[in-house]
């Protein structure tokens, strides 16, 4: 018996940044499929989602791909429509997409284009992707929405103002939607990853000669084991929240961070 037997999941951001290792979206898609869900894999880069599909099928799971950019509302509509056409229902919407930008720093030097781009994806994109999944979930009288936020939303990194505030907006959306759709049987929760060893975090925009030092700094910042988490840590939390084991949990902002956000001072 799988923990998600009979369920249909959409994983948005089911590919991953190029590089070595495992991203959060791919790990969640693999876990969901392993536990019996049929998974619609969505990514702006279709080829990356196809790699996830191949891995799921190698392990005996069921998945298919749609290439879509959630910054465009029409493509968000197409995601839910495609899921209903292929699988007949939507039980889980896993909103993994989140972007940052090397020029995202602080208010006094904020670049308008960088701000708009981050908000178009991290806030508007997630709300629009959810908009089209909520209606079928309401008709089913059940559903789970999981938003991948970040502990940056509740801690204060030195830069990253647009990223931090966009993830705080995602937390606000999570709580708002949890209360609004509770009567429809829809649960909405957020996971706040801490420092996770994904290709995006350890390799993208990081020159090769700086990677070892940066990884060591990231490891040392984690109270539990002085080691970054892995994408499986995020996927395991997502699996629990997506499953019926979490049937009484909604509106929660769950840090998965090795204790980092518990530190004050
Ligand atoms: N890795 C970390 O340390 C860390 C920490 C905190 C939070 N997070 C969050 O975890 C999530 C995933 O992180 P990751 O490290 O696996 O990143 P990743 O970049 O490898 O994965 C994100 C995926 O989303 C896709 N994507 C980006 N923009 C898109 C769009 N507009 N439409 C559709 N797909 C789009 C990308 O192509 C990529 O495949 C993000 O929300 C990130 O903010 C990560």
CSV table of C-alpha atoms and ligand atoms in Angstrom, one decimal:
chain,number,residue,atom,x,y,z
A,1,UNK,CA,0.0,0.0,0.0
A,2,UNK,CA,1.4,3.4,-1.0
A,3,UNK,CA,0.7,6.4,1.1
A,4,UNK,CA,-0.7,8.2,-2.0
A,5,UNK,CA,-2.4,5.3,-3.7
A,6,UNK,CA,-5.1,6.4,-6.1
A,7,UNK,CA,-4.1,10.1,-5.9
A,8,UNK,CA,-3.2,12.4,-8.8
A,9,UNK,CA,-0.5,15.0,-8.1
A,10,UNK,CA,0.7,18.0,-10.1
A,11,UNK,CA,4.3,19.0,-9.3
A,12,UNK,CA,5.1,22.4,-10.7
A,13,UNK,CA,8.8,22.9,-11.0
A,14,UNK,CA,9.4,19.2,-11.4
A,15,UNK,CA,12.7,19.7,-13.3
A,16,UNK,CA,15.8,21.2,-11.8
A,17,UNK,CA,18.7,23.5,-12.4
A,18,UNK,CA,21.5,21.9,-14.3
A,19,UNK,CA,24.3,20.3,-12.2
A,20,UNK,CA,25.1,17.4,-9.9
A,21,UNK,CA,22.6,16.2,-7.3
A,22,UNK,CA,18.9,16.4,-6.7
A,23,UNK,CA,16.5,19.3,-6.8
A,24,UNK,CA,13.5,19.7,-4.5
A,25,UNK,CA,10.8,19.4,-7.2
A,26,UNK,CA,12.3,16.2,-8.7
A,27,UNK,CA,12.7,14.6,-5.3
A,28,UNK,CA,9.0,15.4,-4.4
A,29,UNK,CA,7.9,14.0,-7.8
A,30,UNK,CA,9.9,10.8,-7.2
A,31,UNK,CA,8.5,10.3,-3.7
A,32,UNK,CA,4.9,11.0,-4.7
A,33,UNK,CA,5.2,8.5,-7.6
A,34,UNK,CA,6.9,5.9,-5.4
A,35,UNK,CA,4.0,6.1,-3.0
A,36,UNK,CA,1.4,5.4,-5.7
A,37,UNK,CA,0.4,8.9,-7.1
A,38,UNK,CA,0.1,9.5,-10.8
A,39,UNK,CA,2.2,12.7,-11.3
A,40,UNK,CA,1.8,15.5,-13.9
A,41,UNK,CA,5.3,17.0,-14.1
A,42,UNK,CA,5.3,20.7,-15.0
A,43,UNK,CA,8.3,22.8,-15.8
A,44,UNK,CA,9.3,25.8,-17.9
A,45,UNK,CA,12.1,23.6,-19.2
A,46,UNK,CA,10.2,20.6,-20.6
A,47,UNK,CA,13.4,18.6,-21.1
A,48,UNK,CA,14.3,18.8,-17.4
A,49,UNK,CA,10.8,17.5,-16.4
A,50,UNK,CA,11.3,14.7,-19.0
A,51,UNK,CA,14.4,13.6,-17.1
A,52,UNK,CA,12.2,13.4,-14.0
A,53,UNK,CA,9.6,11.4,-15.9
A,54,UNK,CA,12.2,8.9,-17.1
A,55,UNK,CA,13.5,8.4,-13.6
A,56,UNK,CA,9.9,7.8,-12.3
A,57,UNK,CA,9.2,5.3,-15.1
A,58,UNK,CA,12.5,3.4,-14.4
A,59,UNK,CA,11.3,3.0,-10.8
A,60,UNK,CA,7.9,1.7,-12.0
A,61,UNK,CA,5.8,4.8,-11.4
A,62,UNK,CA,3.4,6.8,-13.6
A,63,UNK,CA,4.1,10.3,-14.8
A,64,UNK,CA,3.7,12.6,-17.8
A,65,UNK,CA,5.0,16.1,-18.7
A,66,UNK,CA,3.6,19.4,-19.7
A,67,UNK,CA,5.9,22.3,-20.4
A,68,UNK,CA,4.5,25.6,-18.9
A,69,UNK,CA,5.7,28.9,-17.6
A,70,UNK,CA,3.6,29.8,-14.5
A,71,UNK,CA,4.3,33.5,-15.1
A,72,UNK,CA,1.6,33.3,-17.8
A,73,UNK,CA,-2.0,32.8,-16.6
A,74,UNK,CA,-3.0,30.9,-19.8
A,75,UNK,CA,-0.3,28.3,-19.2
A,76,UNK,CA,-1.5,27.9,-15.6
A,77,UNK,CA,-5.0,27.2,-16.9
A,78,UNK,CA,-3.5,24.6,-19.3
A,79,UNK,CA,-1.8,22.8,-16.4
A,80,UNK,CA,-5.0,22.0,-14.6
A,81,UNK,CA,-6.9,21.3,-17.8
A,82,UNK,CA,-4.2,18.9,-19.0
A,83,UNK,CA,-4.3,17.1,-15.6
A,84,UNK,CA,-8.0,16.7,-15.7
A,85,UNK,CA,-7.9,15.4,-19.3
A,86,UNK,CA,-5.1,12.9,-18.6
A,87,UNK,CA,-6.0,11.7,-15.1
A,88,UNK,CA,-9.6,12.9,-14.3
A,89,UNK,CA,-8.9,14.7,-11.0
A,90,UNK,CA,-6.4,16.8,-9.0
A,91,UNK,CA,-5.7,15.7,-5.5
A,92,UNK,CA,-2.3,17.4,-4.8
A,93,UNK,CA,-0.9,20.6,-6.2
A,94,UNK,CA,2.8,20.9,-5.2
A,95,UNK,CA,4.0,24.4,-6.0
A,96,UNK,CA,7.8,24.0,-6.0
A,97,UNK,CA,8.8,26.8,-8.3
A,98,UNK,CA,10.8,29.6,-6.8
A,99,UNK,CA,13.4,31.8,-8.4
A,100,UNK,CA,16.0,34.3,-7.1
A,101,UNK,CA,18.4,36.6,-8.9
A,102,UNK,CA,22.0,37.6,-8.3
A,103,UNK,CA,21.1,41.3,-8.5
A,104,UNK,CA,18.4,40.9,-5.8
A,105,UNK,CA,19.9,42.8,-2.8
A,106,UNK,CA,18.3,45.6,-0.9
A,107,UNK,CA,15.8,48.5,-1.4
A,108,UNK,CA,18.4,51.2,-2.1
A,109,UNK,CA,19.8,49.3,-5.1
A,110,UNK,CA,16.7,47.3,-6.2
A,111,UNK,CA,16.4,46.8,-9.9
A,112,UNK,CA,12.7,47.1,-11.0
A,113,UNK,CA,13.0,44.4,-13.6
A,114,UNK,CA,14.5,41.9,-11.0
A,115,UNK,CA,11.7,42.7,-8.5
A,116,UNK,CA,9.0,42.3,-11.1
A,117,UNK,CA,10.5,39.0,-12.4
A,118,UNK,CA,10.7,37.4,-9.0
A,119,UNK,CA,7.2,38.5,-8.0
A,120,UNK,CA,5.8,37.4,-11.4
A,121,UNK,CA,6.9,33.8,-10.7
A,122,UNK,CA,7.1,33.4,-6.9
A,123,UNK,CA,3.9,35.1,-6.0
A,124,UNK,CA,1.6,35.7,-9.1
A,125,UNK,CA,2.7,32.4,-10.7
A,126,UNK,CA,1.9,30.3,-7.6
A,127,UNK,CA,-1.4,32.0,-7.1
A,128,UNK,CA,-2.4,31.5,-10.8
A,129,UNK,CA,-1.3,27.9,-10.8
A,130,UNK,CA,-3.4,27.4,-7.7
A,131,UNK,CA,-6.4,29.3,-9.1
A,132,UNK,CA,-7.1,26.6,-11.7
A,133,UNK,CA,-6.6,23.7,-9.4
A,134,UNK,CA,-8.9,25.0,-6.7
A,135,UNK,CA,-12.1,24.8,-8.7
A,136,UNK,CA,-11.8,21.0,-9.4
A,137,UNK,CA,-10.7,20.4,-5.9
A,138,UNK,CA,-13.8,22.3,-4.6
A,139,UNK,CA,-16.0,20.0,-6.8
A,140,UNK,CA,-14.3,16.9,-5.4
A,141,UNK,CA,-14.6,18.4,-1.9
A,142,UNK,CA,-11.0,17.5,-1.3
A,143,UNK,CA,-7.5,18.5,-2.3
A,144,UNK,CA,-4.0,19.5,-1.0
A,145,UNK,CA,-2.0,22.5,-2.0
A,146,UNK,CA,1.7,22.6,-0.9
A,147,UNK,CA,3.7,25.7,-1.3
A,148,UNK,CA,7.5,25.6,-1.2
A,149,UNK,CA,8.5,28.8,0.6
A,150,UNK,CA,11.8,29.3,2.4
A,151,UNK,CA,13.1,30.2,5.9
A,152,UNK,CA,14.3,33.4,4.2
A,153,UNK,CA,10.6,34.5,4.6
A,154,UNK,CA,11.0,34.5,8.4
A,155,UNK,CA,14.8,34.9,8.9
A,156,UNK,CA,16.7,37.9,7.6
A,157,UNK,CA,19.3,37.1,5.0
A,158,UNK,CA,21.7,40.1,4.3
A,159,UNK,CA,20.4,40.6,0.7
A,160,UNK,CA,17.6,38.9,-1.2
A,161,UNK,CA,14.9,41.4,-0.4
A,162,UNK,CA,12.7,40.5,-3.3
A,163,UNK,CA,13.1,36.7,-2.7
A,164,UNK,CA,12.5,37.1,1.0
A,165,UNK,CA,9.4,39.2,0.7
A,166,UNK,CA,8.0,37.1,-2.2
A,167,UNK,CA,8.3,34.0,0.0
A,168,UNK,CA,6.6,35.9,2.9
A,169,UNK,CA,3.8,36.7,0.5
A,170,UNK,CA,3.6,33.0,-0.3
A,171,UNK,CA,3.2,32.3,3.4
A,172,UNK,CA,0.4,34.8,3.6
A,173,UNK,CA,-1.3,33.2,0.5
A,174,UNK,CA,-0.9,29.8,2.3
A,175,UNK,CA,-2.8,31.0,5.4
A,176,UNK,CA,-5.4,32.9,3.4
A,177,UNK,CA,-6.2,30.0,1.2
A,178,UNK,CA,-6.2,27.5,4.1
A,179,UNK,CA,-8.9,29.4,5.8
A,180,UNK,CA,-10.9,30.3,2.7
A,181,UNK,CA,-11.1,26.7,1.3
A,182,UNK,CA,-11.2,24.8,4.6
A,183,UNK,CA,-15.0,24.4,4.2
A,184,UNK,CA,-14.3,22.8,0.7
A,185,UNK,CA,-12.1,20.1,2.2
A,186,UNK,CA,-8.9,21.7,0.7
A,187,UNK,CA,-5.8,21.8,2.9
A,188,UNK,CA,-3.1,24.3,2.1
A,189,UNK,CA,0.3,24.2,3.8
A,190,UNK,CA,3.8,25.6,3.2
A,191,UNK,CA,7.2,24.1,3.7
A,192,UNK,CA,10.0,26.4,4.5
A,193,UNK,CA,13.3,24.8,3.4
A,194,UNK,CA,16.5,25.9,5.1
A,195,UNK,CA,19.8,25.4,3.4
A,196,UNK,CA,19.4,22.4,1.0
A,197,UNK,CA,22.1,20.9,-1.1
A,198,UNK,CA,20.4,21.2,-4.5
A,199,UNK,CA,22.1,22.1,-7.8
A,200,UNK,CA,20.4,25.5,-7.9
A,201,UNK,CA,21.7,26.4,-4.4
A,202,UNK,CA,25.2,25.0,-4.7
A,203,UNK,CA,26.1,25.4,-8.3
A,204,UNK,CA,23.9,27.8,-10.3
A,205,UNK,CA,25.5,31.3,-10.3
A,206,UNK,CA,28.4,30.0,-8.1
A,207,UNK,CA,31.8,29.9,-9.8
A,208,UNK,CA,33.4,26.5,-9.5
A,209,UNK,CA,36.4,27.7,-7.5
A,210,UNK,CA,34.0,29.2,-4.8
A,211,UNK,CA,31.8,26.2,-4.4
A,212,UNK,CA,33.7,24.3,-1.7
A,213,UNK,CA,34.0,27.3,0.5
A,214,UNK,CA,30.4,28.3,0.0
A,215,UNK,CA,29.2,24.8,0.8
A,216,UNK,CA,31.2,24.8,4.0
A,217,UNK,CA,29.7,28.1,5.1
A,218,UNK,CA,26.2,26.7,4.4
A,219,UNK,CA,27.0,23.5,6.3
A,220,UNK,CA,28.3,25.3,9.4
A,221,UNK,CA,25.1,27.5,9.5
A,222,UNK,CA,22.9,24.4,10.2
A,223,UNK,CA,22.5,23.5,13.9
A,224,UNK,CA,21.6,19.9,13.3
A,225,UNK,CA,24.7,17.9,12.2
A,226,UNK,CA,26.4,21.0,10.8
A,227,UNK,CA,25.3,19.8,7.3
A,228,UNK,CA,22.9,21.1,4.7
A,229,UNK,CA,19.7,19.2,4.2
A,230,UNK,CA,18.9,17.2,1.1
A,231,UNK,CA,16.0,17.4,-1.3
A,232,UNK,CA,14.7,14.2,0.2
A,233,UNK,CA,14.2,16.0,3.5
A,234,UNK,CA,11.9,18.4,1.7
A,235,UNK,CA,10.2,15.6,-0.3
A,236,UNK,CA,9.6,13.6,2.9
A,237,UNK,CA,7.8,16.5,4.6
A,238,UNK,CA,5.8,17.1,1.4
A,239,UNK,CA,4.8,13.4,1.3
A,240,UNK,CA,3.5,13.6,4.8
A,241,UNK,CA,1.6,16.8,4.3
A,242,UNK,CA,0.2,15.5,1.0
A,243,UNK,CA,-1.0,12.3,2.5
A,244,UNK,CA,-4.2,11.6,4.5
A,245,UNK,CA,-2.0,11.2,7.6
A,246,UNK,CA,-2.0,15.1,7.7
A,247,UNK,CA,-5.8,15.3,7.3
A,248,UNK,CA,-6.1,17.7,10.3
A,249,UNK,CA,-3.2,19.9,9.3
A,250,UNK,CA,-3.8,23.1,7.3
A,251,UNK,CA,-2.5,26.7,7.3
A,252,UNK,CA,0.9,25.5,8.6
A,253,UNK,CA,4.3,27.1,7.7
A,254,UNK,CA,6.7,24.2,8.4
A,255,UNK,CA,10.4,24.9,8.6
A,256,UNK,CA,12.5,22.0,7.4
A,257,UNK,CA,15.9,23.5,8.2
A,258,UNK,CA,17.8,21.5,10.8
A,259,UNK,CA,16.9,24.0,13.4
A,260,UNK,CA,18.2,27.1,11.7
A,261,UNK,CA,15.1,29.2,12.1
A,262,UNK,CA,14.9,28.4,15.8
A,263,UNK,CA,18.0,30.5,16.4
A,264,UNK,CA,17.5,34.0,17.7
A,265,UNK,CA,20.5,36.2,18.1
B,1,LIG,N1,17.8,24.8,-2.4
B,1,LIG,C1,17.7,25.5,-1.3
B,1,LIG,O1,18.6,25.7,-0.5
B,1,LIG,C2,16.3,26.2,-1.0
B,1,LIG,C3,16.1,26.9,0.2
B,1,LIG,C4,14.9,27.4,0.5
B,1,LIG,C5,13.9,27.3,-0.5
B,1,LIG,N2,14.1,26.7,-1.6
B,1,LIG,C6,13.0,26.6,-2.6
B,1,LIG,O2,12.8,25.3,-3.1
B,1,LIG,C7,12.3,25.4,-4.4
B,1,LIG,C8,13.1,24.5,-5.4
B,1,LIG,O3,14.4,24.8,-5.2
B,1,LIG,P1,15.5,24.0,-6.0
B,1,LIG,O4,16.8,24.3,-5.3
B,1,LIG,O5,15.2,22.6,-6.2
B,1,LIG,O6,15.5,24.8,-7.4
B,1,LIG,P2,15.5,24.5,-8.9
B,1,LIG,O7,15.8,25.8,-9.7
B,1,LIG,O8,16.5,23.3,-9.2
B,1,LIG,O9,14.0,24.0,-9.3
B,1,LIG,C9,13.0,24.8,-9.7
B,1,LIG,C10,12.4,24.3,-11.0
B,1,LIG,O10,11.4,25.3,-11.3
B,1,LIG,C11,11.4,25.6,-12.7
B,1,LIG,N3,10.9,26.9,-13.0
B,1,LIG,C12,11.5,28.1,-12.7
B,1,LIG,N4,10.7,29.1,-13.1
B,1,LIG,C13,9.5,28.5,-13.6
B,1,LIG,C14,8.3,29.0,-14.2
B,1,LIG,N5,8.1,30.3,-14.4
B,1,LIG,N6,7.4,28.1,-14.6
B,1,LIG,C15,7.6,26.8,-14.5
B,1,LIG,N7,8.7,26.3,-14.0
B,1,LIG,C16,9.7,27.1,-13.5
B,1,LIG,C17,12.9,25.5,-13.1
B,1,LIG,O11,13.1,25.3,-14.4
B,1,LIG,C18,13.4,24.3,-12.2
B,1,LIG,O12,13.3,23.1,-12.9
B,1,LIG,C19,12.2,26.9,-4.8
B,1,LIG,O13,10.9,27.3,-4.5
B,1,LIG,C20,13.2,27.5,-3.8
B,1,LIG,O14,12.9,28.8,-3.6
B,1,LIG,C21,15.3,26.1,-1.9
